[in-house]
PDB file of C-alpha atoms in Angstrom:
ATOM      1  CA  GLN Y 313      22.899 109.298  58.579  1.00  0.00           C
ATOM      2  CA  VAL Y 314      26.177 107.951  57.241  1.00  0.00           C
ATOM      3  CA  GLN Y 315      27.365 109.756  54.155  1.00  0.00           C
ATOM      4  CA  PHE Y 316      30.430 110.491  52.108  1.00  0.00           C
ATOM      5  CA  VAL Y 317      31.390 113.737  50.409  1.00  0.00           C
ATOM      6  CA  GLU Y 318      33.746 113.203  47.507  1.00  0.00           C
ATOM      7  CA  SER Y 319      35.813 115.900  45.878  1.00  0.00           C
ATOM      8  CA  GLY Y 320      38.738 116.349  43.531  1.00  0.00           C
ATOM      9  CA  GLY Y 321      37.245 115.205  40.258  1.00  0.00           C
ATOM     10  CA  GLY Y 322      37.583 117.220  37.082  1.00  0.00           C
ATOM     11  CA  VAL Y 323      39.065 117.348  33.603  1.00  0.00           C
ATOM     12  CA  VAL Y 324      42.707 116.419  33.132  1.00  0.00           C
ATOM     13  CA  LYS Y 325      44.952 115.743  30.145  1.00  0.00           C
ATOM     14  CA  PRO Y 326      46.394 112.292  29.464  1.00  0.00           C
ATOM     15  CA  GLY Y 327      49.446 111.750  31.611  1.00  0.00           C
ATOM     16  CA  GLY Y 328      48.180 114.180  34.223  1.00  0.00           C
ATOM     17  CA  SER Y 329      47.354 113.695  37.887  1.00  0.00           C
ATOM     18  CA  LEU Y 330      44.419 114.168  40.219  1.00  0.00           C
ATOM     19  CA  ARG Y 331      43.789 113.526  43.887  1.00  0.00           C
ATOM     20  CA  LEU Y 332      40.342 112.419  45.001  1.00  0.00           C
ATOM     21  CA  SER Y 333      39.204 112.923  48.567  1.00  0.00           C
ATOM     22  CA  CYS Y 334      36.316 111.427  50.481  1.00  0.00           C
ATOM     23  CA  ALA Y 335      35.176 112.857  53.790  1.00  0.00           C
ATOM     24  CA  ALA Y 336      33.094 110.476  55.876  1.00  0.00           C
ATOM     25  CA  ALA Y 337      30.583 111.241  58.627  1.00  0.00           C
ATOM     26  CA  PRO Y 338      29.213 110.312  61.047  1.00  0.00           C
ATOM     27  CA  PHE Y 339      30.455 106.810  61.846  1.00  0.00           C
ATOM     28  CA  THR Y 340      33.549 105.153  63.261  1.00  0.00           C
ATOM     29  CA  PHE Y 341      35.521 105.534  60.052  1.00  0.00           C
ATOM     30  CA  SER Y 342      38.610 103.859  61.499  1.00  0.00           C
ATOM     31  CA  ALA Y 343      36.734 100.584  62.029  1.00  0.00           C
ATOM     32  CA  TYR Y 344      35.916  99.987  58.383  1.00  0.00           C
ATOM     33  CA  TYR Y 345      37.650  98.802  55.266  1.00  0.00           C
ATOM     34  CA  MET Y 346      37.126 101.239  52.388  1.00  0.00           C
ATOM     35  CA  SER Y 347      37.271 101.085  48.602  1.00  0.00           C
ATOM     36  CA  TRP Y 348      37.201 103.167  45.465  1.00  0.00           C
ATOM     37  CA  ILE Y 349      34.961 101.838  42.713  1.00  0.00           C
ATOM     38  CA  ARG Y 350      34.505 103.465  39.318  1.00  0.00           C
ATOM     39  CA  GLN Y 351      32.049 103.390  36.464  1.00  0.00           C
ATOM     40  CA  ALA Y 352      32.928 104.540  32.966  1.00  0.00           C
ATOM     41  CA  PRO Y 353      30.136 106.233  31.009  1.00  0.00           C
ATOM     42  CA  GLY Y 354      27.541 103.663  29.998  1.00  0.00           C
ATOM     43  CA  GLN Y 355      29.592 100.816  31.454  1.00  0.00           C
ATOM     44  CA  GLY Y 356      29.439  98.504  34.448  1.00  0.00           C
ATOM     45  CA  LEU Y 357      31.055  98.769  37.853  1.00  0.00           C
ATOM     46  CA  GLU Y 358      34.814  98.337  38.187  1.00  0.00           C
ATOM     47  CA  TRP Y 359      36.575  97.923  41.507  1.00  0.00           C
ATOM     48  CA  VAL Y 360      39.701 100.097  41.718  1.00  0.00           C
ATOM     49  CA  SER Y 361      41.327  99.761  45.128  1.00  0.00           C
ATOM     50  CA  TYR Y 362      40.799  98.551  48.702  1.00  0.00           C
ATOM     51  CA  ILE Y 363      42.333  99.589  52.006  1.00  0.00           C
ATOM     52  CA  SER Y 364      41.990  97.931  55.387  1.00  0.00           C
ATOM     53  CA  ASP Y 365      40.806  99.734  58.500  1.00  0.00           C
ATOM     54  CA  SER Y 366      44.361 100.366  59.684  1.00  0.00           C
ATOM     55  CA  GLY Y 367      45.692 101.091  56.212  1.00  0.00           C
ATOM     56  CA  ARG Y 368      48.216  98.257  56.421  1.00  0.00           C
ATOM     57  CA  ALA Y 369      46.543  96.078  53.770  1.00  0.00           C
ATOM     58  CA  ILE Y 370      46.062  97.596  50.317  1.00  0.00           C
ATOM     59  CA  PHE Y 371      44.993  96.086  47.005  1.00  0.00           C
ATOM     60  CA  TYR Y 372      44.704  97.473  43.484  1.00  0.00           C
ATOM     61  CA  SER Y 373      43.123  96.353  40.253  1.00  0.00           C
ATOM     62  CA  ASP Y 374      45.561  95.488  37.501  1.00  0.00           C
ATOM     63  CA  SER Y 375      44.375  98.451  35.442  1.00  0.00           C
ATOM     64  CA  VAL Y 376      45.541 101.033  38.010  1.00  0.00           C
ATOM     65  CA  LYS Y 377      48.361  99.279  39.869  1.00  0.00           C
ATOM     66  CA  GLY Y 378      51.512 101.359  39.792  1.00  0.00           C
ATOM     67  CA  ARG Y 379      49.636 104.533  38.825  1.00  0.00           C
ATOM     68  CA  PHE Y 380      47.075 105.009  41.621  1.00  0.00           C
ATOM     69  CA  THR Y 381      47.682 105.164  45.379  1.00  0.00           C
ATOM     70  CA  ILE Y 382      44.965 104.715  47.987  1.00  0.00           C
ATOM     71  CA  SER Y 383      45.415 106.090  51.481  1.00  0.00           C
ATOM     72  CA  ARG Y 384      43.416 107.109  54.490  1.00  0.00           C
ATOM     73  CA  ASP Y 385      43.689 109.440  57.454  1.00  0.00           C
ATOM     74  CA  ASN Y 386      41.588 108.031  60.269  1.00  0.00           C
ATOM     75  CA  SER Y 387      42.137 111.149  62.370  1.00  0.00           C
ATOM     76  CA  LYS Y 388      40.351 113.130  59.667  1.00  0.00           C
ATOM     77  CA  ASN Y 389      37.772 110.479  58.714  1.00  0.00           C
ATOM     78  CA  SER Y 390      39.060 110.729  55.168  1.00  0.00           C
ATOM     79  CA  LEU Y 391      39.912 108.469  52.250  1.00  0.00           C
ATOM     80  CA  TYR Y 392      42.084 109.462  49.305  1.00  0.00           C
ATOM     81  CA  LEU Y 393      42.999 108.288  45.829  1.00  0.00           C
ATOM     82  CA  GLU Y 394      46.099 109.734  44.212  1.00  0.00           C
ATOM     83  CA  MET Y 395      45.881 109.171  40.448  1.00  0.00           C
ATOM     84  CA  ASN Y 396      48.939 109.597  38.236  1.00  0.00           C
ATOM     85  CA  SER Y 397      49.688 108.913  34.571  1.00  0.00           C
ATOM     86  CA  LEU Y 398      46.002 109.195  33.790  1.00  0.00           C
ATOM     87  CA  ARG Y 399      44.742 107.622  30.585  1.00  0.00           C
ATOM     88  CA  PHE Y 400      41.638 108.103  28.473  1.00  0.00           C
ATOM     89  CA  ASP Y 401      40.166 104.866  29.850  1.00  0.00           C
ATOM     90  CA  ASP Y 402      40.382 106.209  33.411  1.00  0.00           C
ATOM     91  CA  THR Y 403      37.434 108.475  32.560  1.00  0.00           C
ATOM     92  CA  ALA Y 404      34.683 107.472  34.967  1.00  0.00           C
ATOM     93  CA  VAL Y 405      32.610 108.372  37.971  1.00  0.00           C
ATOM     94  CA  TYR Y 406      34.618 107.398  41.052  1.00  0.00           C
ATOM     95  CA  TYR Y 407      32.724 106.251  44.138  1.00  0.00           C
ATOM     96  CA  CYS Y 408      34.004 106.203  47.697  1.00  0.00           C
ATOM     97  CA  VAL Y 409      32.546 103.082  49.305  1.00  0.00           C
ATOM     98  CA  ARG Y 410      32.414 101.450  52.746  1.00  0.00           C
ATOM     99  CA  ASP Y 411      32.746  97.698  53.275  1.00  0.00           C
ATOM    100  CA  ARG Y 412      30.271  96.817  56.006  1.00  0.00           C
ATOM    101  CA  ALA Y 413      32.211  93.920  57.530  1.00  0.00           C
ATOM    102  CA  GLY Y 414      35.455  93.419  55.645  1.00  0.00           C
ATOM    103  CA  ARG Y 415      33.914  90.716  53.455  1.00  0.00           C
ATOM    104  CA  GLY Y 416      33.282  92.689  50.299  1.00  0.00           C
ATOM    105  CA  ALA Y 417      29.762  93.959  50.949  1.00  0.00           C
ATOM    106  CA  PHE Y 418      29.752  97.648  50.069  1.00  0.00           C
ATOM    107  CA  ASP Y 419      26.913  99.142  52.052  1.00  0.00           C
ATOM    108  CA  ILE Y 420      27.492 102.890  51.863  1.00  0.00           C
ATOM    109  CA  TRP Y 421      28.294 104.669  48.594  1.00  0.00           C
ATOM    110  CA  GLY Y 422      29.138 108.289  47.974  1.00  0.00           C
ATOM    111  CA  GLU Y 423      27.456 110.229  45.188  1.00  0.00           C
ATOM    112  CA  GLY Y 424      30.538 109.871  43.042  1.00  0.00           C
ATOM    113  CA  THR Y 425      32.927 112.342  41.474  1.00  0.00           C
ATOM    114  CA  LEU Y 426      33.522 112.514  37.732  1.00  0.00           C
ATOM    115  CA  VAL Y 427      37.030 112.260  36.357  1.00  0.00           C
ATOM    116  CA  THR Y 428      37.400 113.080  32.678  1.00  0.00           C
ATOM    117  CA  VAL Y 429      40.679 112.457  30.878  1.00  0.00           C
ATOM    118  CA  SER Y 430      40.653 114.430  27.674  1.00  0.00           C
ATOM    119  CA  SER Y 431      43.151 116.186  25.435  1.00  0.00           C
TER     120      SER Y 431
ATOM    121  CA  GLN E 250      36.211  90.979  30.779  1.00  0.00           C
ATOM    122  CA  SER E 251      34.634  89.995  34.091  1.00  0.00           C
ATOM    123  CA  VAL E 252      35.154  86.628  35.757  1.00  0.00           C
ATOM    124  CA  LEU E 253      31.514  86.749  36.883  1.00  0.00           C
ATOM    125  CA  THR E 254      28.947  86.200  34.148  1.00  0.00           C
ATOM    126  CA  GLN E 255      25.399  87.528  34.290  1.00  0.00           C
ATOM    127  CA  PRO E 256      22.657  87.576  31.645  1.00  0.00           C
ATOM    128  CA  PRO E 257      22.547  90.984  29.904  1.00  0.00           C
ATOM    129  CA  SER E 258      18.835  91.445  30.522  1.00  0.00           C
ATOM    130  CA  VAL E 259      15.714  89.931  32.035  1.00  0.00           C
ATOM    131  CA  SER E 260      12.141  91.149  31.884  1.00  0.00           C
ATOM    132  CA  ALA E 261       8.744  90.345  33.299  1.00  0.00           C
ATOM    133  CA  ALA E 262       5.356  91.912  33.921  1.00  0.00           C
ATOM    134  CA  PRO E 263       4.494  93.723  37.166  1.00  0.00           C
ATOM    135  CA  GLY E 264       3.856  91.279  39.997  1.00  0.00           C
ATOM    136  CA  GLN E 265       5.866  88.507  38.383  1.00  0.00           C
ATOM    137  CA  ARG E 266       9.135  86.982  39.547  1.00  0.00           C
ATOM    138  CA  VAL E 267      12.557  87.241  37.939  1.00  0.00           C
ATOM    139  CA  THR E 268      15.850  85.588  38.729  1.00  0.00           C
ATOM    140  CA  ILE E 269      19.320  86.772  37.828  1.00  0.00           C
ATOM    141  CA  SER E 270      22.213  84.343  37.735  1.00  0.00           C
ATOM    142  CA  CYS E 271      25.857  85.057  38.488  1.00  0.00           C
ATOM    143  CA  SER E 272      28.282  82.383  37.361  1.00  0.00           C
ATOM    144  CA  GLY E 273      31.803  82.284  38.731  1.00  0.00           C
ATOM    145  CA  SER E 274      34.448  79.792  39.818  1.00  0.00           C
ATOM    146  CA  ASP E 275      36.066  78.108  42.806  1.00  0.00           C
ATOM    147  CA  SER E 276      38.298  81.132  43.411  1.00  0.00           C
ATOM    148  CA  ASN E 277      35.374  83.456  43.956  1.00  0.00           C
ATOM    149  CA  ILE E 278      31.793  82.262  44.408  1.00  0.00           C
ATOM    150  CA  GLY E 279      32.889  78.768  45.375  1.00  0.00           C
ATOM    151  CA  ASN E 280      34.757  80.035  48.421  1.00  0.00           C
ATOM    152  CA  ASN E 281      33.469  83.438  49.461  1.00  0.00           C
ATOM    153  CA  TYR E 282      30.423  85.570  50.140  1.00  0.00           C
ATOM    154  CA  VAL E 283      28.394  87.043  47.278  1.00  0.00           C
ATOM    155  CA  SER E 284      26.829  90.499  47.337  1.00  0.00           C
ATOM    156  CA  TRP E 285      24.228  91.973  45.026  1.00  0.00           C
ATOM    157  CA  TYR E 286      23.774  95.638  44.097  1.00  0.00           C
ATOM    158  CA  GLN E 287      20.975  97.581  42.466  1.00  0.00           C
ATOM    159  CA  GLN E 288      21.678 100.690  40.411  1.00  0.00           C
ATOM    160  CA  VAL E 289      18.798 102.780  39.150  1.00  0.00           C
ATOM    161  CA  PRO E 290      19.643 105.221  36.337  1.00  0.00           C
ATOM    162  CA  GLY E 291      21.498 108.273  37.505  1.00  0.00           C
ATOM    163  CA  ALA E 292      22.092 107.015  41.045  1.00  0.00           C
ATOM    164  CA  ALA E 293      24.863 105.312  42.969  1.00  0.00           C
ATOM    165  CA  PRO E 294      24.544 101.557  43.465  1.00  0.00           C
ATOM    166  CA  LYS E 295      22.771 100.224  46.537  1.00  0.00           C
ATOM    167  CA  LEU E 296      23.563  97.046  48.465  1.00  0.00           C
ATOM    168  CA  LEU E 297      20.651  94.597  48.177  1.00  0.00           C
ATOM    169  CA  ILE E 298      22.106  91.313  49.432  1.00  0.00           C
ATOM    170  CA  TYR E 299      25.283  90.454  51.340  1.00  0.00           C
ATOM    171  CA  ASP E 300      26.795  87.222  52.657  1.00  0.00           C
ATOM    172  CA  ASN E 301      24.982  85.317  49.872  1.00  0.00           C
ATOM    173  CA  ASP E 302      21.473  85.663  51.255  1.00  0.00           C
ATOM    174  CA  ARG E 303      21.220  88.411  53.876  1.00  0.00           C
ATOM    175  CA  ARG E 304      19.361  91.687  53.381  1.00  0.00           C
ATOM    176  CA  PRO E 305      20.506  94.998  54.858  1.00  0.00           C
ATOM    177  CA  SER E 306      18.016  96.894  56.933  1.00  0.00           C
ATOM    178  CA  GLY E 307      15.372  98.509  54.746  1.00  0.00           C
ATOM    179  CA  ILE E 308      15.600  96.072  51.846  1.00  0.00           C
ATOM    180  CA  PRO E 309      12.212  94.370  51.352  1.00  0.00           C
ATOM    181  CA  ASP E 310      11.931  90.594  51.478  1.00  0.00           C
ATOM    182  CA  ARG E 311      10.885  90.614  47.807  1.00  0.00           C
ATOM    183  CA  PHE E 312      14.620  90.463  47.185  1.00  0.00           C
ATOM    184  CA  SER E 313      16.400  87.206  47.972  1.00  0.00           C
ATOM    185  CA  GLY E 314      19.801  85.687  47.349  1.00  0.00           C
ATOM    186  CA  SER E 315      21.116  82.159  47.140  1.00  0.00           C
ATOM    187  CA  LYS E 316      24.330  80.389  46.266  1.00  0.00           C
ATOM    188  CA  PHE E 317      25.140  76.878  45.069  1.00  0.00           C
ATOM    189  CA  ASP E 318      28.591  75.668  44.155  1.00  0.00           C
ATOM    190  CA  THR E 319      30.071  78.340  41.874  1.00  0.00           C
ATOM    191  CA  SER E 320      26.854  80.160  41.011  1.00  0.00           C
ATOM    192  CA  ALA E 321      24.663  82.658  42.797  1.00  0.00           C
ATOM    193  CA  THR E 322      21.149  83.839  42.116  1.00  0.00           C
ATOM    194  CA  LEU E 323      19.208  87.004  42.911  1.00  0.00           C
ATOM    195  CA  GLY E 324      15.448  86.653  43.001  1.00  0.00           C
ATOM    196  CA  ILE E 325      12.908  89.460  42.834  1.00  0.00           C
ATOM    197  CA  THR E 326       9.258  88.666  43.491  1.00  0.00           C
ATOM    198  CA  GLY E 327       6.243  90.936  43.100  1.00  0.00           C
ATOM    199  CA  LEU E 328       8.073  92.928  40.438  1.00  0.00           C
ATOM    200  CA  GLN E 329       7.422  96.677  40.539  1.00  0.00           C
ATOM    201  CA  THR E 330       8.194  99.454  38.073  1.00  0.00           C
ATOM    202  CA  GLY E 331      10.624 100.857  40.635  1.00  0.00           C
ATOM    203  CA  ASP E 332      12.683  97.671  40.299  1.00  0.00           C
ATOM    204  CA  GLU E 333      13.778  98.675  36.805  1.00  0.00           C
ATOM    205  CA  ALA E 334      17.511  99.002  37.225  1.00  0.00           C
ATOM    206  CA  ASP E 335      20.861  97.393  36.591  1.00  0.00           C
ATOM    207  CA  TYR E 336      21.842  94.614  38.988  1.00  0.00           C
ATOM    208  CA  TYR E 337      25.389  93.483  39.721  1.00  0.00           C
ATOM    209  CA  CYS E 338      26.820  90.609  41.684  1.00  0.00           C
ATOM    210  CA  GLY E 339      30.135  91.172  43.409  1.00  0.00           C
ATOM    211  CA  ILE E 340      32.695  89.148  45.332  1.00  0.00           C
ATOM    212  CA  TRP E 341      36.343  88.985  46.392  1.00  0.00           C
ATOM    213  CA  ASP E 342      38.332  86.677  44.119  1.00  0.00           C
ATOM    214  CA  TYR E 343      41.136  84.987  46.055  1.00  0.00           C
ATOM    215  CA  SER E 344      43.048  83.949  42.951  1.00  0.00           C
ATOM    216  CA  LEU E 345      43.161  87.476  41.551  1.00  0.00           C
ATOM    217  CA  ALA E 346      43.332  89.199  44.961  1.00  0.00           C
ATOM    218  CA  HIS E 347      40.803  91.572  43.449  1.00  0.00           C
ATOM    219  CA  TYR E 348      37.199  92.385  44.072  1.00  0.00           C
ATOM    220  CA  VAL E 349      35.176  91.581  40.965  1.00  0.00           C
ATOM    221  CA  PHE E 350      31.767  92.645  39.747  1.00  0.00           C
ATOM    222  CA  GLY E 351      29.522  90.727  37.428  1.00  0.00           C
ATOM    223  CA  THR E 352      28.796  91.949  33.935  1.00  0.00           C
ATOM    224  CA  GLY E 353      25.484  93.418  35.058  1.00  0.00           C
ATOM    225  CA  THR E 354      21.862  92.609  34.247  1.00  0.00           C
ATOM    226  CA  LYS E 355      19.235  95.104  33.176  1.00  0.00           C
ATOM    227  CA  VAL E 356      15.799  94.370  34.591  1.00  0.00           C
ATOM    228  CA  THR E 357      12.857  95.647  32.563  1.00  0.00           C
ATOM    229  CA  VAL E 358       9.301  95.671  33.853  1.00  0.00           C
ATOM    230  CA  LEU E 359       7.002  95.113  30.896  1.00  0.00           C
TER     231      LEU E 359
END
C-alpha cells in the first residue's frame, strides 16, 4: 500500500527555519509529480508548492515564494520542504501529496506534520 | 481569498441527494481538469473525483462530478452519515501558475 511518512514538524520561533521530509513507499516515486499542501487550524486547504517528476519544474504559492524551497531525491524516494523566515501564519499541518497523473489530482496524502510558529 | 467559490454548507436527510458547486473562471475551470476532495474531521483529505468526472478505485458511484463552462459540480446521492465532511474542489490555474482549492463546503446529514 502506497504511503508517505512525514517528519520534521515542530515548534519554531518567528523568523526561524524547519526542514520537512517525506519518505515514500512503495511506488515508483520518480515517476510522479509531488506537492506540499497545508491546512491552518480550522481553515481550508492551501497549496504550497509543486515539483515535477524530474525536479526541473517547480512552483510556489505567493505566500511562501522566496522563503520555502521544495526539492526531491528520487534515489531516496524522498520529498523535502525547506522553510525559512517562518511567520505566525505558516502555522499549519503540512501534507506530502502525490499527483496521480501530473494534472492536479492528488491521490495519495500523508498523515501530515504540524508546524507551529510561536514566540 | 480563493479564486474558486463554493457554498459554505449544504445539508440533507439520509438517502437524499446534495450537490456542491464550484465556481471559477476561464483560467482554471474553463480550461483544465477539476478534482474533488473529501475531508472527514481529523483525517487527511481523500481524492473523490479527478479529471472532472472520474472516480478513483474504491470510490462509490454515489459520488459524481460534472463540469460546464467555468463551473463544476459534485453530486452525492443516497446520503449517509459517513458522508458528513468538508468537500473541496481543486484545479491548476494557468493565469496564477498555482494550484487552487475552493473555499470548502461542509456537508451535514440531518
